[in-house]
mmCIF file of C-alpha atoms in Angstrom:
data_model
loop_
_atom_site.group_PDB
_atom_site.id
_atom_site.type_symbol
_atom_site.label_atom_id
_atom_site.label_comp_id
_atom_site.label_asym_id
_atom_site.label_seq_id
_atom_site.Cartn_x
_atom_site.Cartn_y
_atom_site.Cartn_z
ATOM 1 C CA UNK A 1226 174.122 102.469 71.625
ATOM 2 C CA UNK A 1227 175.376 101.407 75.059
ATOM 3 C CA UNK A 1228 175.163 105.041 76.208
ATOM 4 C CA UNK A 1229 171.576 105.251 74.922
ATOM 5 C CA UNK A 1230 170.661 102.012 76.652
ATOM 6 C CA UNK A 1231 172.148 103.203 79.938
ATOM 7 C CA UNK A 1232 170.251 106.484 79.665
ATOM 8 C CA UNK A 1233 166.951 104.714 79.015
ATOM 9 C CA UNK A 1234 167.564 102.235 81.832
ATOM 10 C CA UNK A 1235 168.427 105.030 84.279
ATOM 11 C CA UNK A 1236 165.258 106.902 83.286
ATOM 12 C CA UNK A 1237 163.125 103.830 83.879
ATOM 13 C CA UNK A 1238 164.716 103.253 87.288
ATOM 14 C CA UNK A 1239 164.226 106.912 88.175
ATOM 15 C CA UNK A 1240 160.530 106.697 87.282
ATOM 16 C CA UNK A 1241 160.237 103.476 89.271
ATOM 17 C CA UNK A 1242 161.874 105.059 92.341
ATOM 18 C CA UNK A 1243 159.668 108.128 92.095
ATOM 19 C CA UNK A 1244 156.467 106.110 91.824
ATOM 20 C CA UNK A 1245 157.282 103.822 94.716
ATOM 21 C CA UNK A 1246 158.377 106.740 96.884
ATOM 22 C CA UNK A 1247 155.123 108.568 96.188
ATOM 23 C CA UNK A 1248 153.165 105.427 96.990
ATOM 24 C CA UNK A 1249 154.920 105.107 100.346
ATOM 25 C CA UNK A 1250 154.206 108.737 101.150
ATOM 26 C CA UNK A 1251 150.540 108.220 100.379
ATOM 27 C CA UNK A 1252 150.355 105.084 102.498
ATOM 28 C CA UNK A 1253 151.817 106.728 105.591
ATOM 29 C CA UNK A 1254 150.168 110.142 105.258
ATOM 30 C CA UNK A 1255 148.566 111.201 108.558
ATOM 31 C CA UNK A 1256 144.960 112.176 107.845
ATOM 32 C CA UNK A 1257 144.608 113.952 111.201
ATOM 33 C CA UNK A 1258 147.705 116.147 111.186
ATOM 34 C CA UNK A 1259 147.095 119.877 111.553
ATOM 35 C CA UNK A 1260 149.196 120.401 108.416
ATOM 36 C CA UNK A 1261 146.399 118.628 106.511
ATOM 37 C CA UNK A 1262 143.813 121.134 107.741
ATOM 38 C CA UNK A 1263 142.645 119.272 110.846
ATOM 39 C CA UNK A 1264 141.206 121.459 113.615
ATOM 40 C CA UNK A 1265 140.058 120.762 117.173
ATOM 41 C CA UNK A 1266 136.413 121.737 117.657
ATOM 42 C CA UNK A 1267 136.054 121.033 121.400
ATOM 43 C CA UNK A 1268 137.731 119.278 124.330
ATOM 44 C CA UNK A 1269 137.451 118.641 128.055
ATOM 45 C CA UNK A 1270 140.378 121.024 128.563
ATOM 46 C CA UNK A 1271 144.162 120.870 128.509
ATOM 47 C CA UNK A 1272 146.669 121.830 131.183
ATOM 48 C CA UNK A 1273 146.410 125.561 131.926
ATOM 49 C CA UNK A 1274 148.291 128.169 133.935
ATOM 50 C CA UNK A 1275 152.065 128.556 133.931
ATOM 51 C CA UNK A 1276 152.507 125.133 132.309
ATOM 52 C CA UNK A 1277 149.849 125.146 129.618
ATOM 53 C CA UNK A 1278 149.321 122.637 126.835
ATOM 54 C CA UNK A 1279 146.956 122.355 123.865
ATOM 55 C CA UNK A 1280 144.668 119.606 122.439
ATOM 56 C CA UNK A 1281 146.097 120.269 118.963
ATOM 57 C CA UNK A 1282 149.520 118.975 119.962
ATOM 58 C CA UNK A 1283 148.523 115.317 119.611
ATOM 59 C CA UNK A 1284 147.748 116.117 115.965
ATOM 60 C CA UNK A 1285 151.108 117.695 115.177
ATOM 61 C CA UNK A 1286 150.665 121.079 116.840
ATOM 62 C CA UNK A 1287 153.352 122.762 118.945
ATOM 63 C CA UNK A 1288 151.657 124.983 121.511
ATOM 64 C CA UNK A 1289 152.701 125.402 125.131
ATOM 65 C CA UNK A 1290 155.276 126.774 127.524
ATOM 66 C CA UNK A 1291 158.112 124.223 127.162
ATOM 67 C CA UNK A 1292 159.216 121.151 125.232
ATOM 68 C CA UNK A 1293 157.032 118.809 127.287
ATOM 69 C CA UNK A 1294 153.801 120.761 126.909
ATOM 70 C CA UNK A 1295 154.540 121.669 123.271
ATOM 71 C CA UNK A 1296 155.323 118.145 122.102
ATOM 72 C CA UNK A 1297 152.373 116.539 123.881
ATOM 73 C CA UNK A 1298 148.770 117.169 124.747
ATOM 74 C CA UNK A 1299 148.507 117.155 128.532
ATOM 75 C CA UNK A 1300 144.929 117.215 129.777
ATOM 76 C CA UNK A 1301 143.878 119.272 132.780
ATOM 77 C CA UNK A 1302 144.836 118.252 136.310
ATOM 78 C CA UNK A 1303 142.855 117.931 139.558
ATOM 79 C CA UNK A 1304 140.296 115.467 138.224
ATOM 80 C CA UNK A 1305 139.320 112.249 140.056
ATOM 81 C CA UNK A 1306 140.407 108.754 139.091
ATOM 82 C CA UNK A 1307 138.202 107.501 136.250
ATOM 83 C CA UNK A 1308 137.495 110.970 134.857
ATOM 84 C CA UNK A 1309 136.982 110.869 131.074
ATOM 85 C CA UNK A 1310 139.067 113.447 129.220
ATOM 86 C CA UNK A 1311 138.034 113.955 125.601
ATOM 87 C CA UNK A 1312 138.750 115.802 122.376
ATOM 88 C CA UNK A 1313 136.652 116.357 119.238
ATOM 89 C CA UNK A 1314 138.313 117.222 115.940
ATOM 90 C CA UNK A 1315 137.449 117.555 112.293
ATOM 91 C CA UNK A 1316 139.303 117.197 109.011
ATOM 92 C CA UNK A 1317 139.106 119.756 106.206
ATOM 93 C CA UNK A 1318 136.984 117.312 104.180
ATOM 94 C CA UNK A 1319 135.627 113.775 104.689
ATOM 95 C CA UNK A 1320 138.389 111.151 104.850
ATOM 96 C CA UNK A 1321 138.397 107.365 104.703
ATOM 97 C CA UNK A 1322 139.966 105.907 107.838
ATOM 98 C CA UNK A 1323 141.381 102.390 108.021
ATOM 99 C CA UNK A 1324 143.757 102.487 111.002
ATOM 100 C CA UNK A 1325 145.165 104.701 113.733
ATOM 101 C CA UNK A 1326 148.258 105.062 115.877
ATOM 102 C CA UNK A 1327 148.153 106.238 119.500
ATOM 103 C CA UNK A 1328 151.188 107.019 121.647
ATOM 104 C CA UNK A 1329 150.661 107.966 125.302
ATOM 105 C CA UNK A 1330 153.306 108.676 127.953
ATOM 106 C CA UNK A 1331 152.963 108.704 131.729
ATOM 107 C CA UNK A 1332 155.455 110.197 134.192
ATOM 108 C CA UNK A 1333 158.220 107.844 135.249
ATOM 109 C CA UNK A 1334 161.051 107.638 137.755
ATOM 110 C CA UNK A 1335 161.808 108.590 141.334
ATOM 111 C CA UNK A 1336 160.868 112.173 142.214
ATOM 112 C CA UNK A 1337 161.020 113.609 145.741
ATOM 113 C CA UNK A 1338 160.773 110.119 147.242
ATOM 114 C CA UNK A 1339 157.782 109.261 145.056
ATOM 115 C CA UNK A 1340 157.823 106.695 142.256
ATOM 116 C CA UNK A 1341 156.119 108.122 139.179
ATOM 117 C CA UNK A 1342 154.155 105.473 137.294
ATOM 118 C CA UNK A 1343 150.911 104.976 135.355
ATOM 119 C CA UNK A 1344 149.040 106.765 138.156
ATOM 120 C CA UNK A 1345 150.789 109.955 137.009
ATOM 121 C CA UNK A 1346 149.370 111.088 133.646
ATOM 122 C CA UNK A 1347 148.368 107.580 132.565
ATOM 123 C CA UNK A 1348 145.138 106.289 131.017
ATOM 124 C CA UNK A 1349 143.141 103.166 131.770
ATOM 125 C CA UNK A 1350 140.942 103.199 128.665
ATOM 126 C CA UNK A 1351 140.846 104.681 125.166
ATOM 127 C CA UNK A 1352 137.847 105.059 122.874
ATOM 128 C CA UNK A 1353 137.717 106.328 119.293
ATOM 129 C CA UNK A 1354 134.548 107.544 117.568
ATOM 130 C CA UNK A 1355 133.485 109.016 114.225
ATOM 131 C CA UNK A 1356 130.511 110.996 112.977
ATOM 132 C CA UNK A 1357 129.191 112.608 109.820
ATOM 133 C CA UNK A 1358 127.936 115.557 111.899
ATOM 134 C CA UNK A 1359 129.867 118.048 114.026
ATOM 135 C CA UNK A 1360 128.057 117.209 117.269
ATOM 136 C CA UNK A 1361 127.338 113.538 116.656
ATOM 137 C CA UNK A 1362 125.778 111.045 117.016
ATOM 138 C CA UNK A 1363 129.053 109.217 117.536
ATOM 139 C CA UNK A 1364 129.786 105.729 116.209
ATOM 140 C CA UNK A 1365 132.292 103.714 118.251
ATOM 141 C CA UNK A 1366 135.255 102.608 116.131
ATOM 142 C CA UNK A 1367 137.616 101.233 118.775
ATOM 143 C CA UNK A 1368 137.626 100.519 122.507
ATOM 144 C CA UNK A 1369 140.852 99.608 124.299
ATOM 145 C CA UNK A 1370 141.495 98.837 127.964
ATOM 146 C CA UNK A 1371 145.053 99.291 129.237
ATOM 147 C CA UNK A 1372 146.660 96.371 131.071
ATOM 148 C CA UNK A 1373 149.671 97.697 133.021
ATOM 149 C CA UNK A 1374 152.769 95.626 133.723
ATOM 150 C CA UNK A 1375 155.159 95.885 136.679
ATOM 151 C CA UNK A 1376 158.680 97.210 136.271
ATOM 152 C CA UNK A 1377 161.713 96.094 138.308
ATOM 153 C CA UNK A 1378 160.571 98.305 141.203
ATOM 154 C CA UNK A 1379 157.084 96.787 141.181
ATOM 155 C CA UNK A 1380 155.635 99.962 139.730
ATOM 156 C CA UNK A 1381 152.671 99.722 137.302
ATOM 157 C CA UNK A 1382 153.691 101.012 133.864
ATOM 158 C CA UNK A 1383 152.483 100.911 130.254
ATOM 159 C CA UNK A 1384 155.355 98.643 129.230
ATOM 160 C CA UNK A 1385 156.617 100.222 125.994
ATOM 161 C CA UNK A 1386 155.973 99.463 122.339
ATOM 162 C CA UNK A 1387 157.616 98.574 119.042
ATOM 163 C CA UNK A 1388 158.911 102.050 118.204
ATOM 164 C CA UNK A 1389 158.978 103.464 121.741
ATOM 165 C CA UNK A 1390 160.715 101.079 124.113
ATOM 166 C CA UNK A 1391 160.488 103.221 127.252
ATOM 167 C CA UNK A 1392 158.398 101.492 129.914
ATOM 168 C CA UNK A 1393 156.276 104.611 130.367
ATOM 169 C CA UNK A 1394 155.172 104.536 126.712
ATOM 170 C CA UNK A 1395 151.935 103.072 125.379
ATOM 171 C CA UNK A 1396 151.953 102.471 121.625
ATOM 172 C CA UNK A 1397 148.718 101.272 120.067
ATOM 173 C CA UNK A 1398 148.363 100.682 116.323
ATOM 174 C CA UNK A 1399 145.133 99.084 115.159
ATOM 175 C CA UNK A 1400 142.739 98.751 112.242
ATOM 176 C CA UNK A 1401 139.168 99.998 112.470
ATOM 177 C CA UNK A 1402 136.141 99.288 110.282
ATOM 178 C CA UNK A 1403 136.677 101.206 107.044
ATOM 179 C CA UNK A 1404 134.958 104.517 107.774
ATOM 180 C CA UNK A 1405 134.399 107.698 105.788
ATOM 181 C CA UNK A 1406 133.793 110.691 108.041
ATOM 182 C CA UNK A 1407 134.888 114.242 108.763
ATOM 183 C CA UNK A 1408 134.308 114.411 112.517
ATOM 184 C CA UNK A 1409 136.087 112.346 115.168
ATOM 185 C CA UNK A 1410 136.212 112.028 118.939
ATOM 186 C CA UNK A 1411 138.642 110.361 121.349
ATOM 187 C CA UNK A 1412 138.102 109.634 125.040
ATOM 188 C CA UNK A 1413 140.889 108.968 127.531
ATOM 189 C CA UNK A 1414 139.935 107.633 130.957
ATOM 190 C CA UNK A 1415 142.273 108.907 133.679
ATOM 191 C CA UNK A 1416 144.088 106.028 135.369
ATOM 192 C CA UNK A 1417 145.055 107.328 138.793
ATOM 193 C CA UNK A 1418 145.004 110.102 141.344
ATOM 194 C CA UNK A 1419 148.333 111.728 140.487
ATOM 195 C CA UNK A 1420 151.118 112.865 142.778
ATOM 196 C CA UNK A 1421 150.730 112.711 146.554
ATOM 197 C CA UNK A 1422 153.775 114.996 146.868
ATOM 198 C CA UNK A 1423 152.664 117.843 144.603
ATOM 199 C CA UNK A 1424 148.950 117.108 144.310
ATOM 200 C CA UNK A 1425 148.967 117.310 140.496
ATOM 201 C CA UNK A 1426 149.928 115.099 137.499
ATOM 202 C CA UNK A 1427 146.471 113.604 137.051
ATOM 203 C CA UNK A 1428 145.762 114.695 133.452
ATOM 204 C CA UNK A 1429 146.825 112.134 130.807
ATOM 205 C CA UNK A 1430 149.703 112.911 128.460
ATOM 206 C CA UNK A 1431 149.071 112.025 124.807
ATOM 207 C CA UNK A 1432 152.111 112.212 122.548
ATOM 208 C CA UNK A 1433 150.375 111.602 119.240
ATOM 209 C CA UNK A 1434 147.188 110.342 117.637
ATOM 210 C CA UNK A 1435 147.430 109.634 113.910
ATOM 211 C CA UNK A 1436 144.877 108.393 111.402
ATOM 212 C CA UNK A 1437 145.623 106.492 108.194
ATOM 213 C CA UNK A 1438 143.616 105.675 105.088
ATOM 214 C CA UNK A 1439 143.488 102.480 103.034
ATOM 215 C CA UNK A 1440 146.753 101.079 101.698
ATOM 216 C CA UNK A 1441 147.533 102.595 98.323
ATOM 217 C CA UNK A 1442 147.757 99.928 95.566
ATOM 218 C CA UNK A 1443 150.768 99.800 93.282
ATOM 219 C CA UNK A 1444 150.257 102.491 90.605
ATOM 220 C CA UNK A 1445 149.073 101.052 87.293
ATOM 221 C CA UNK A 1446 152.062 102.714 85.613
ATOM 222 C CA UNK A 1447 154.348 100.237 87.359
ATOM 223 C CA UNK A 1448 152.649 97.402 85.494
ATOM 224 C CA UNK A 1449 154.083 98.846 82.291
ATOM 225 C CA UNK A 1450 157.647 98.653 83.582
ATOM 226 C CA UNK A 1451 157.812 94.862 83.235
ATOM 227 C CA UNK A 1452 157.170 94.796 79.457
ATOM 228 C CA UNK A 1453 159.303 97.933 79.100
ATOM 229 C CA UNK A 1454 162.348 96.339 80.715
ATOM 230 C CA UNK A 1455 161.890 93.190 78.626
ATOM 231 C CA UNK A 1456 161.840 95.407 75.543
ATOM 232 C CA UNK A 1457 165.107 97.032 76.598
ATOM 233 C CA UNK A 1458 166.753 93.646 77.058
ATOM 234 C CA UNK A 1459 165.565 92.558 73.604
ATOM 235 C CA UNK A 1460 166.934 95.782 72.138
ATOM 236 C CA UNK A 1461 170.282 95.166 73.845
ATOM 237 C CA UNK A 1462 170.524 91.632 72.397
ATOM 238 C CA UNK A 1463 169.689 92.931 68.935
ATOM 239 C CA UNK A 1464 172.527 95.451 68.919
ATOM 240 C CA UNK A 1465 174.996 92.998 70.446
ATOM 241 C CA UNK A 1466 174.689 90.569 67.558
#
């Protein structure tokens, strides 16, 4: 009987682990990842030429000439300070969005006598929109203005985040009004004028942009585990008499 009880208990625990694991996966599933069928419909343009990048990279794509351009979306260079870079994308079907996560990275460090900071591939503002139509109209979901901090060399930087501590990282996680849509748009305002040594490095670098749905409630099946475990304990007492 002890062997039977152990088998039943192990089965219950296995079911419990499976259910909770699936719930966690559902909670943290990225609605905007290209693996989910997301596609970019239009953009202001990514870095081109010998070092080319792709707007899909911020959604989990890996297109480009090297690890930097493949792991990030780097927007086109040679634009003035304040230029608004943008990307429009769509999911394979309407999704319900509750929150998002943005990670941006500017250049950093001393290079050819020039300190790289937020003026090199940084942003000063981020806007997120949604629409039920491919070309809009667009409803504003979130508007964020970047407030740089100074590092030990008095250089303006993003300042780092919870999961990315590097001073050249911006990590923004925020809730938005619960929205069901299939079409989205993001705008990134260019912070600075880039490198005075090379004349480039103006286009913002976006590491990732993720979208998340509502928190998944505990599966109803879990509610049955309480009475089930009590029943097992009662059964154990009965056979121990």
